[in-house]
GROMACS .gro file of C-alpha atoms in nm:
model
  335
    1MET     CA    1   2.294  -1.900  -0.661
    2VAL     CA    2   1.926  -1.950  -0.598
    3VAL     CA    3   1.928  -1.808  -0.241
    4ASN     CA    4   2.174  -1.534  -0.355
    5SER     CA    5   1.914  -1.430  -0.616
    6LEU     CA    6   1.646  -1.407  -0.351
    7GLU     CA    7   1.870  -1.213  -0.118
    8SER     CA    8   1.969  -0.961  -0.380
    9VAL     CA    9   1.609  -0.842  -0.411
   10GLY     CA   10   1.542  -0.843  -0.035
   11ILE     CA   11   1.349  -1.166   0.018
   12ASP     CA   12   1.399  -1.254   0.379
   13HIS     CA   13   1.146  -1.538   0.417
   14VAL     CA   14   1.082  -1.860   0.223
   15PHE     CA   15   0.774  -2.068   0.327
   16LEU     CA   16   0.829  -2.439   0.274
   17VAL     CA   17   0.761  -2.796   0.356
   18PRO     CA   18   1.088  -3.001   0.383
   19GLY     CA   19   1.143  -3.301   0.165
   20LYS     CA   20   1.443  -3.498   0.026
   21LEU     CA   21   1.412  -3.330  -0.313
   22ILE     CA   22   1.487  -2.988  -0.174
   23TYR     CA   23   1.748  -3.084   0.090
   24PRO     CA   24   2.035  -2.888  -0.089
   25LEU     CA   25   1.816  -2.579  -0.118
   26LEU     CA   26   1.721  -2.614   0.249
   27ASP     CA   27   2.107  -2.623   0.333
   28ALA     CA   28   2.152  -2.304   0.129
   29ILE     CA   29   1.865  -2.129   0.306
   30ASP     CA   30   1.995  -2.245   0.650
   31ASN     CA   31   2.343  -2.104   0.563
   32SER     CA   32   2.194  -1.763   0.448
   33PRO     CA   33   2.259  -1.471   0.682
   34LEU     CA   34   1.939  -1.301   0.549
   35THR     CA   35   1.684  -1.549   0.411
   36ARG     CA   36   1.497  -1.757   0.668
   37GLY     CA   37   1.290  -2.072   0.609
   38ILE     CA   38   0.953  -2.087   0.770
   39VAL     CA   39   0.829  -2.453   0.780
   40GLY     CA   40   0.455  -2.515   0.726
   41ALA     CA   41   0.253  -2.821   0.811
   42HIS     CA   42   0.133  -2.854   0.432
   43GLU     CA   43   0.228  -2.711   0.108
   44THR     CA   44  -0.110  -2.551   0.067
   45GLY     CA   45  -0.055  -2.362   0.391
   46SER     CA   46   0.293  -2.256   0.278
   47ALA     CA   47   0.152  -2.115  -0.048
   48PHE     CA   48  -0.106  -1.907   0.138
   49MET     CA   49   0.153  -1.794   0.396
   50ALA     CA   50   0.376  -1.678   0.114
   51ASP     CA   51   0.082  -1.503  -0.048
   52GLY     CA   52   0.012  -1.320   0.286
   53TYR     CA   53   0.382  -1.227   0.318
   54ALA     CA   54   0.376  -1.069  -0.036
   55ARG     CA   55   0.046  -0.879   0.048
   56ALA     CA   56   0.198  -0.744   0.370
   57SER     CA   57   0.549  -0.675   0.267
   58ARG     CA   58   0.486  -0.557  -0.094
   59LYS     CA   59   0.775  -0.783  -0.196
   60PHE     CA   60   0.696  -1.117  -0.367
   61GLY     CA   61   0.619  -1.436  -0.188
   62VAL     CA   62   0.833  -1.744  -0.211
   63CYS     CA   63   0.732  -2.098  -0.123
   64ALA     CA   64   0.926  -2.425  -0.180
   65GLY     CA   65   0.842  -2.793  -0.183
   66ILE     CA   66   0.897  -3.120  -0.350
   67SER     CA   67   0.779  -3.164  -0.709
   68GLY     CA   68   0.473  -3.388  -0.779
   69PRO     CA   69   0.261  -3.404  -0.471
   70GLY     CA   70   0.418  -3.084  -0.320
   71THR     CA   71   0.343  -2.884  -0.632
   72MET     CA   72  -0.005  -3.026  -0.653
   73ASN     CA   73  -0.068  -2.912  -0.309
   74PHE     CA   74   0.055  -2.556  -0.395
   75VAL     CA   75  -0.232  -2.532  -0.648
   76PRO     CA   76  -0.506  -2.388  -0.411
   77GLY     CA   77  -0.267  -2.111  -0.310
   78MET     CA   78  -0.153  -2.058  -0.668
   79ALA     CA   79  -0.520  -2.012  -0.778
   80ALA     CA   80  -0.579  -1.751  -0.496
   81ALA     CA   81  -0.260  -1.557  -0.587
   82HIS     CA   82  -0.345  -1.573  -0.957
   83ALA     CA   83  -0.703  -1.447  -0.898
   84ASP     CA   84  -0.587  -1.142  -0.692
   85ARG     CA   85  -0.269  -1.086  -0.894
   86ILE     CA   86  -0.020  -1.136  -0.613
   87PRO     CA   87   0.350  -1.170  -0.718
   88MET     CA   88   0.465  -1.513  -0.615
   89LEU     CA   89   0.758  -1.748  -0.686
   90TYR     CA   90   0.698  -2.129  -0.645
   91ILE     CA   91   1.016  -2.346  -0.626
   92ALA     CA   92   0.992  -2.715  -0.672
   93GLY     CA   93   1.269  -2.970  -0.617
   94GLY     CA   94   1.249  -3.241  -0.875
   95ILE     CA   95   1.397  -3.597  -0.906
   96SER     CA   96   1.748  -3.634  -1.046
   97SER     CA   97   1.789  -3.547  -1.415
   98HIS     CA   98   1.908  -3.909  -1.493
   99ALA     CA   99   1.591  -4.052  -1.346
  100GLU     CA  100   1.342  -3.849  -1.552
  101GLY     CA  101   1.093  -4.049  -1.762
  102LYS     CA  102   1.174  -4.378  -1.613
  103GLY     CA  103   0.874  -4.427  -1.385
  104ALA     CA  104   1.063  -4.279  -1.089
  105PHE     CA  105   0.865  -4.205  -0.768
  106GLN     CA  106   0.741  -3.845  -0.777
  107ASP     CA  107   0.851  -3.788  -1.133
  108ALA     CA  108   0.679  -3.457  -1.223
  109THR     CA  109   0.834  -3.416  -1.569
  110PRO     CA  110   0.640  -3.479  -1.889
  111GLY     CA  111   0.736  -3.843  -1.850
  112GLY     CA  112   0.544  -3.846  -1.514
  113ILE     CA  113   0.256  -3.631  -1.414
  114PHE     CA  114   0.375  -3.329  -1.611
  115GLU     CA  115   0.325  -3.078  -1.329
  116SER     CA  116   0.424  -2.784  -1.541
  117GLY     CA  117   0.128  -2.854  -1.764
  118VAL     CA  118  -0.106  -2.862  -1.452
  119VAL     CA  119   0.009  -2.523  -1.325
  120ARG     CA  120   0.059  -2.343  -1.653
  121SER     CA  121  -0.266  -2.171  -1.643
  122LEU     CA  122  -0.206  -2.033  -1.287
  123VAL     CA  123   0.140  -1.879  -1.340
  124THR     CA  124   0.287  -1.628  -1.583
  125ASP     CA  125   0.630  -1.797  -1.636
  126ILE     CA  126   0.745  -2.153  -1.603
  127VAL     CA  127   1.125  -2.249  -1.576
  128GLU     CA  128   1.244  -2.601  -1.586
  129LEU     CA  129   1.610  -2.583  -1.485
  130LYS     CA  130   1.812  -2.855  -1.651
  131ASN     CA  131   2.173  -2.757  -1.592
  132LYS     CA  132   2.373  -2.541  -1.359
  133GLU     CA  133   2.504  -2.310  -1.625
  134ASN     CA  134   2.164  -2.157  -1.675
  135THR     CA  135   2.081  -2.106  -1.313
  136GLN     CA  136   2.158  -1.733  -1.298
  137ALA     CA  137   1.973  -1.648  -1.621
  138GLU     CA  138   1.685  -1.860  -1.532
  139MET     CA  139   1.647  -1.721  -1.185
  140ARG     CA  140   1.663  -1.377  -1.331
  141ARG     CA  141   1.383  -1.466  -1.580
  142ALA     CA  142   1.171  -1.619  -1.296
  143ILE     CA  143   1.205  -1.310  -1.084
  144GLU     CA  144   1.179  -1.046  -1.349
  145GLY     CA  145   0.811  -0.979  -1.329
  146LEU     CA  146   0.759  -1.040  -0.949
  147ASN     CA  147   0.685  -0.687  -0.843
  148TRP     CA  148   0.371  -0.477  -0.765
  149MET     CA  149   0.357  -0.337  -1.116
  150ARG     CA  150   0.377  -0.647  -1.321
  151ARG     CA  151   0.221  -0.875  -1.050
  152ALA     CA  152   0.339  -1.197  -1.226
  153GLN     CA  153   0.370  -1.546  -1.077
  154SER     CA  154   0.664  -1.784  -1.163
  155PHE     CA  155   0.716  -2.151  -1.118
  156ILE     CA  156   1.061  -2.291  -1.130
  157SER     CA  157   1.154  -2.668  -1.112
  158ILE     CA  158   1.505  -2.765  -1.015
  159PRO     CA  159   1.622  -3.135  -1.018
  160VAL     CA  160   1.791  -3.231  -0.694
  161ASP     CA  161   2.116  -3.321  -0.864
  162VAL     CA  162   2.142  -2.973  -1.009
  163GLN     CA  163   2.069  -2.826  -0.666
  164LYS     CA  164   2.383  -3.003  -0.543
  165GLN     CA  165   2.610  -2.837  -0.796
  166ASP     CA  166   2.797  -2.523  -0.710
  167VAL     CA  167   2.752  -2.216  -0.938
  168LEU     CA  168   2.988  -1.917  -0.928
  169PRO     CA  169   2.781  -1.604  -0.910
  170GLY     CA  170   2.813  -1.339  -1.174
  171GLN     CA  171   2.895  -0.988  -1.089
  172ASP     CA  172   2.531  -0.870  -1.094
  173VAL     CA  173   2.396  -1.137  -0.857
  174ALA     CA  174   2.674  -1.140  -0.593
  175ARG     CA  175   2.590  -1.163  -0.218
  176GLN     CA  176   2.497  -0.798  -0.202
  177PRO     CA  177   2.159  -0.808  -0.014
  178TYR     CA  178   2.098  -0.429  -0.015
  179ALA     CA  179   2.226  -0.351  -0.371
  180HIS     CA  180   1.873  -0.382  -0.519
  181ARG     CA  181   1.650  -0.276  -0.245
  182GLU     CA  182   1.471  -0.040  -0.484
  183PHE     CA  183   1.349  -0.343  -0.675
  184ASN     CA  184   1.086  -0.409  -0.417
  185ALA     CA  185   1.021  -0.037  -0.357
  186CYS     CA  186   0.940   0.035  -0.728
  187GLU     CA  187   0.616   0.227  -0.749
  188VAL     CA  188   0.391   0.347  -1.032
  189PRO     CA  189   0.388   0.728  -1.026
  190ALA     CA  190   0.065   0.914  -0.960
  191ASN     CA  191  -0.142   1.061  -1.243
  192ARG     CA  192  -0.114   1.418  -1.115
  193ALA     CA  193  -0.345   1.569  -1.376
  194ALA     CA  194  -0.624   1.334  -1.284
  195LEU     CA  195  -0.583   1.377  -0.910
  196ASP     CA  196  -0.567   1.754  -0.948
  197ALA     CA  197  -0.891   1.740  -1.146
  198LEU     CA  198  -1.042   1.518  -0.870
  199CYS     CA  199  -0.954   1.767  -0.606
  200ASP     CA  200  -1.069   2.080  -0.795
  201GLN     CA  201  -1.398   1.927  -0.909
  202TYR     CA  202  -1.485   1.723  -0.603
  203LEU     CA  203  -1.269   1.706  -0.299
  204PHE     CA  204  -1.238   2.081  -0.267
  205GLN     CA  205  -1.607   2.131  -0.335
  206SER     CA  206  -1.913   2.061  -0.128
  207LYS     CA  207  -1.953   1.721  -0.292
  208ARG     CA  208  -2.052   1.384  -0.123
  209VAL     CA  209  -1.761   1.153  -0.198
  210ALA     CA  210  -1.678   0.795  -0.093
  211PHE     CA  211  -1.374   0.576  -0.148
  212LEU     CA  212  -1.381   0.203  -0.225
  213VAL     CA  213  -1.040   0.039  -0.184
  214GLY     CA  214  -0.941  -0.299  -0.330
  215SER     CA  215  -0.660  -0.548  -0.283
  216ARG     CA  216  -0.410  -0.342  -0.468
  217GLY     CA  217  -0.447  -0.066  -0.211
  218ASN     CA  218  -0.400  -0.306   0.079
  219ASP     CA  219  -0.066  -0.273   0.231
  220ALA     CA  220   0.072  -0.107   0.543
  221GLU     CA  221   0.228   0.197   0.383
  222THR     CA  222  -0.076   0.264   0.157
  223ALA     CA  223  -0.307   0.219   0.454
  224LYS     CA  224  -0.135   0.492   0.650
  225LEU     CA  225  -0.168   0.730   0.358
  226LEU     CA  226  -0.531   0.641   0.301
  227LEU     CA  227  -0.612   0.712   0.659
  228GLU     CA  228  -0.449   1.050   0.641
  229VAL     CA  229  -0.634   1.139   0.327
  230ALA     CA  230  -0.971   1.014   0.447
  231GLU     CA  231  -0.939   1.213   0.778
  232GLY     CA  232  -0.808   1.523   0.594
  233PHE     CA  233  -1.094   1.534   0.347
  234HIS     CA  234  -1.345   1.355   0.588
  235ILE     CA  235  -1.428   1.094   0.329
  236PRO     CA  236  -1.597   0.760   0.427
  237VAL     CA  237  -1.412   0.451   0.315
  238ALA     CA  238  -1.527   0.103   0.215
  239THR     CA  239  -1.300  -0.190   0.124
  240THR     CA  240  -1.359  -0.487  -0.091
  241LEU     CA  241  -1.319  -0.831   0.067
  242SER     CA  242  -0.957  -0.858  -0.062
  243GLY     CA  243  -0.905  -0.505   0.043
  244LYS     CA  244  -1.016  -0.574   0.399
  245GLY     CA  245  -0.761  -0.431   0.648
  246ALA     CA  246  -0.666  -0.128   0.429
  247PHE     CA  247  -0.876   0.090   0.656
  248PRO     CA  248  -0.951   0.043   1.029
  249GLU     CA  249  -1.311  -0.076   1.059
  250GLN     CA  250  -1.361   0.085   1.402
  251HIS     CA  251  -1.294   0.420   1.261
  252ALA     CA  252  -1.578   0.665   1.246
  253LEU     CA  253  -1.532   0.700   0.866
  254ALA     CA  254  -1.523   0.320   0.802
  255LEU     CA  255  -1.802   0.178   0.599
  256GLY     CA  256  -1.676  -0.179   0.619
  257VAL     CA  257  -1.670  -0.434   0.342
  258TYR     CA  258  -1.852  -0.380   0.017
  259GLY     CA  259  -1.921  -0.664  -0.235
  260PHE     CA  260  -1.912  -1.022  -0.130
  261SER     CA  261  -1.975  -1.059   0.240
  262SER     CA  262  -2.080  -0.696   0.245
  263HIS     CA  263  -2.158  -0.501   0.546
  264SER     CA  264  -2.499  -0.333   0.531
  265ARG     CA  265  -2.355   0.010   0.601
  266ALA     CA  266  -2.113  -0.020   0.312
  267ALA     CA  267  -2.379  -0.146   0.079
  268ARG     CA  268  -2.622   0.137   0.167
  269ALA     CA  269  -2.353   0.406   0.134
  270ILE     CA  270  -2.180   0.284  -0.187
  271ASN     CA  271  -2.511   0.198  -0.373
  272SER     CA  272  -2.682   0.522  -0.269
  273ASP     CA  273  -2.768   0.769  -0.544
  274GLU     CA  274  -2.708   1.047  -0.298
  275LEU     CA  275  -2.337   1.011  -0.349
  276ASP     CA  276  -2.199   1.255  -0.602
  277VAL     CA  277  -1.894   1.057  -0.675
  278LEU     CA  278  -1.739   0.717  -0.586
  279VAL     CA  279  -1.366   0.685  -0.623
  280VAL     CA  280  -1.232   0.336  -0.661
  281PHE     CA  281  -0.865   0.253  -0.586
  282GLY     CA  282  -0.693  -0.080  -0.682
  283SER     CA  283  -1.003  -0.290  -0.779
  284ASP     CA  284  -1.132  -0.400  -1.127
  285LEU     CA  285  -1.482  -0.428  -0.984
  286ASN     CA  286  -1.529  -0.794  -1.071
  287GLN     CA  287  -1.842  -0.988  -0.958
  288ARG     CA  288  -1.707  -1.033  -0.604
  289ASP     CA  289  -1.610  -0.667  -0.559
  290SER     CA  290  -1.913  -0.511  -0.732
  291MET     CA  291  -2.185  -0.692  -0.546
  292ASN     CA  292  -2.276  -0.911  -0.834
  293TRP     CA  293  -2.229  -0.624  -1.085
  294SER     CA  294  -2.495  -0.424  -0.912
  295ARG     CA  295  -2.629  -0.140  -1.133
  296ARG     CA  296  -2.666   0.072  -0.814
  297LEU     CA  297  -2.286   0.081  -0.785
  298THR     CA  298  -2.274   0.327  -1.074
  299GLY     CA  299  -2.631   0.459  -1.073
  300GLY     CA  300  -2.684   0.830  -1.005
  301LYS     CA  301  -2.315   0.914  -0.936
  302GLU     CA  302  -1.982   0.977  -1.095
  303LEU     CA  303  -1.745   0.690  -1.089
  304PHE     CA  304  -1.362   0.722  -1.101
  305ILE     CA  305  -1.138   0.407  -1.099
  306PHE     CA  306  -0.772   0.460  -1.013
  307ASP     CA  307  -0.557   0.157  -1.073
  308ASP     CA  308  -0.198   0.067  -1.132
  309SER     CA  309  -0.238  -0.284  -1.288
  310PHE     CA  310  -0.093  -0.347  -1.627
  311ASP     CA  311  -0.350  -0.617  -1.683
  312SER     CA  312  -0.673  -0.538  -1.868
  313PRO     CA  313  -0.951  -0.504  -1.610
  314ALA     CA  314  -1.260  -0.708  -1.611
  315MET     CA  315  -1.489  -0.402  -1.641
  316GLY     CA  316  -1.695  -0.464  -1.940
  317HIS     CA  317  -2.009  -0.397  -1.747
  318ILE     CA  318  -1.890  -0.045  -1.661
  319SER     CA  319  -1.887   0.223  -1.923
  320ARG     CA  320  -1.646   0.458  -1.753
  321GLN     CA  321  -1.273   0.438  -1.828
  322GLY     CA  322  -1.017   0.372  -1.553
  323ILE     CA  323  -0.736   0.604  -1.474
  324PHE     CA  324  -0.385   0.453  -1.464
  325SER     CA  325  -0.220   0.587  -1.148
  326GLY     CA  326  -0.011   0.438  -0.870
  327ILE     CA  327  -0.221   0.367  -0.569
  328SER     CA  328   0.030   0.446  -0.299
  329ALA     CA  329   0.162   0.739  -0.499
  330SER     CA  330  -0.196   0.877  -0.552
  331PHE     CA  331  -0.268   0.873  -0.178
  332ARG     CA  332   0.072   1.030  -0.106
  333LEU     CA  333  -0.001   1.315  -0.345
  334LEU     CA  334  -0.354   1.363  -0.203
  335ALA     CA  335  -0.211   1.366   0.145
   0.00000   0.00000   0.00000
């Protein structure tokens, strides 16, 4: 049921470190015709690999390990995914239900190290599965927000004895790997009125415009559209550190990275008051992405921030309002 739930939403890779407490899950992955297990040397590496998979595929990342020390090793990767709002599912295999709270080795329940309390601030949803009857519903709850609109993170703990129990799938989570492909392709629509205004007032005029692209505009499909738009309008493009890779840095229009570890060309261009307008896509301009909240970022120019995150942005230092618009859809419309 666990693997079927992943298959049904198009997840084809799970990054993991083997351990006795997830052997039944590993058998299910091994028997899956679609989902492949990728073994890491360490749980921290698996968490970052799954994070990278999510950023590149625009699906959600999945990593698995034993509870207790395995989950504790997930924490650095959890923190990175939480900071950049990357949709992630963390699966931990726990000790048998009958052994909980008895001082068992690697007991991560409230009677042991209470791992769910440790990771609570780093994930959106915590599921502690205690019986097989709830598997389908709890997997649905864990996966519900793992898309590039909600950008949630979920942690699910499954005791090893529960992993061994067979569960008959319901009609809506059968082994139909392509039935829900649109789940991962869901896209926030473009704000056409705002983009029309951007074109009419700036892009179609003799205005000096630059783009700054953040992490939420950094995937292969969006990168192709961004390149087409930049070349079509001849607009120079900088990226934030987490947006690095969204635009080819050897391109004549590339400014490089702006913000933390900034390239000098990007800093000069973005901070220049010779720009008429700076258009930001997919970044909330936090300290890292705004060059320590530089006043020159907004000085002497118009600033438009297009984003498709449902979370409240950390932009109290900027007086301009953001524009809610799908990043990929925005570039597609501009193209």
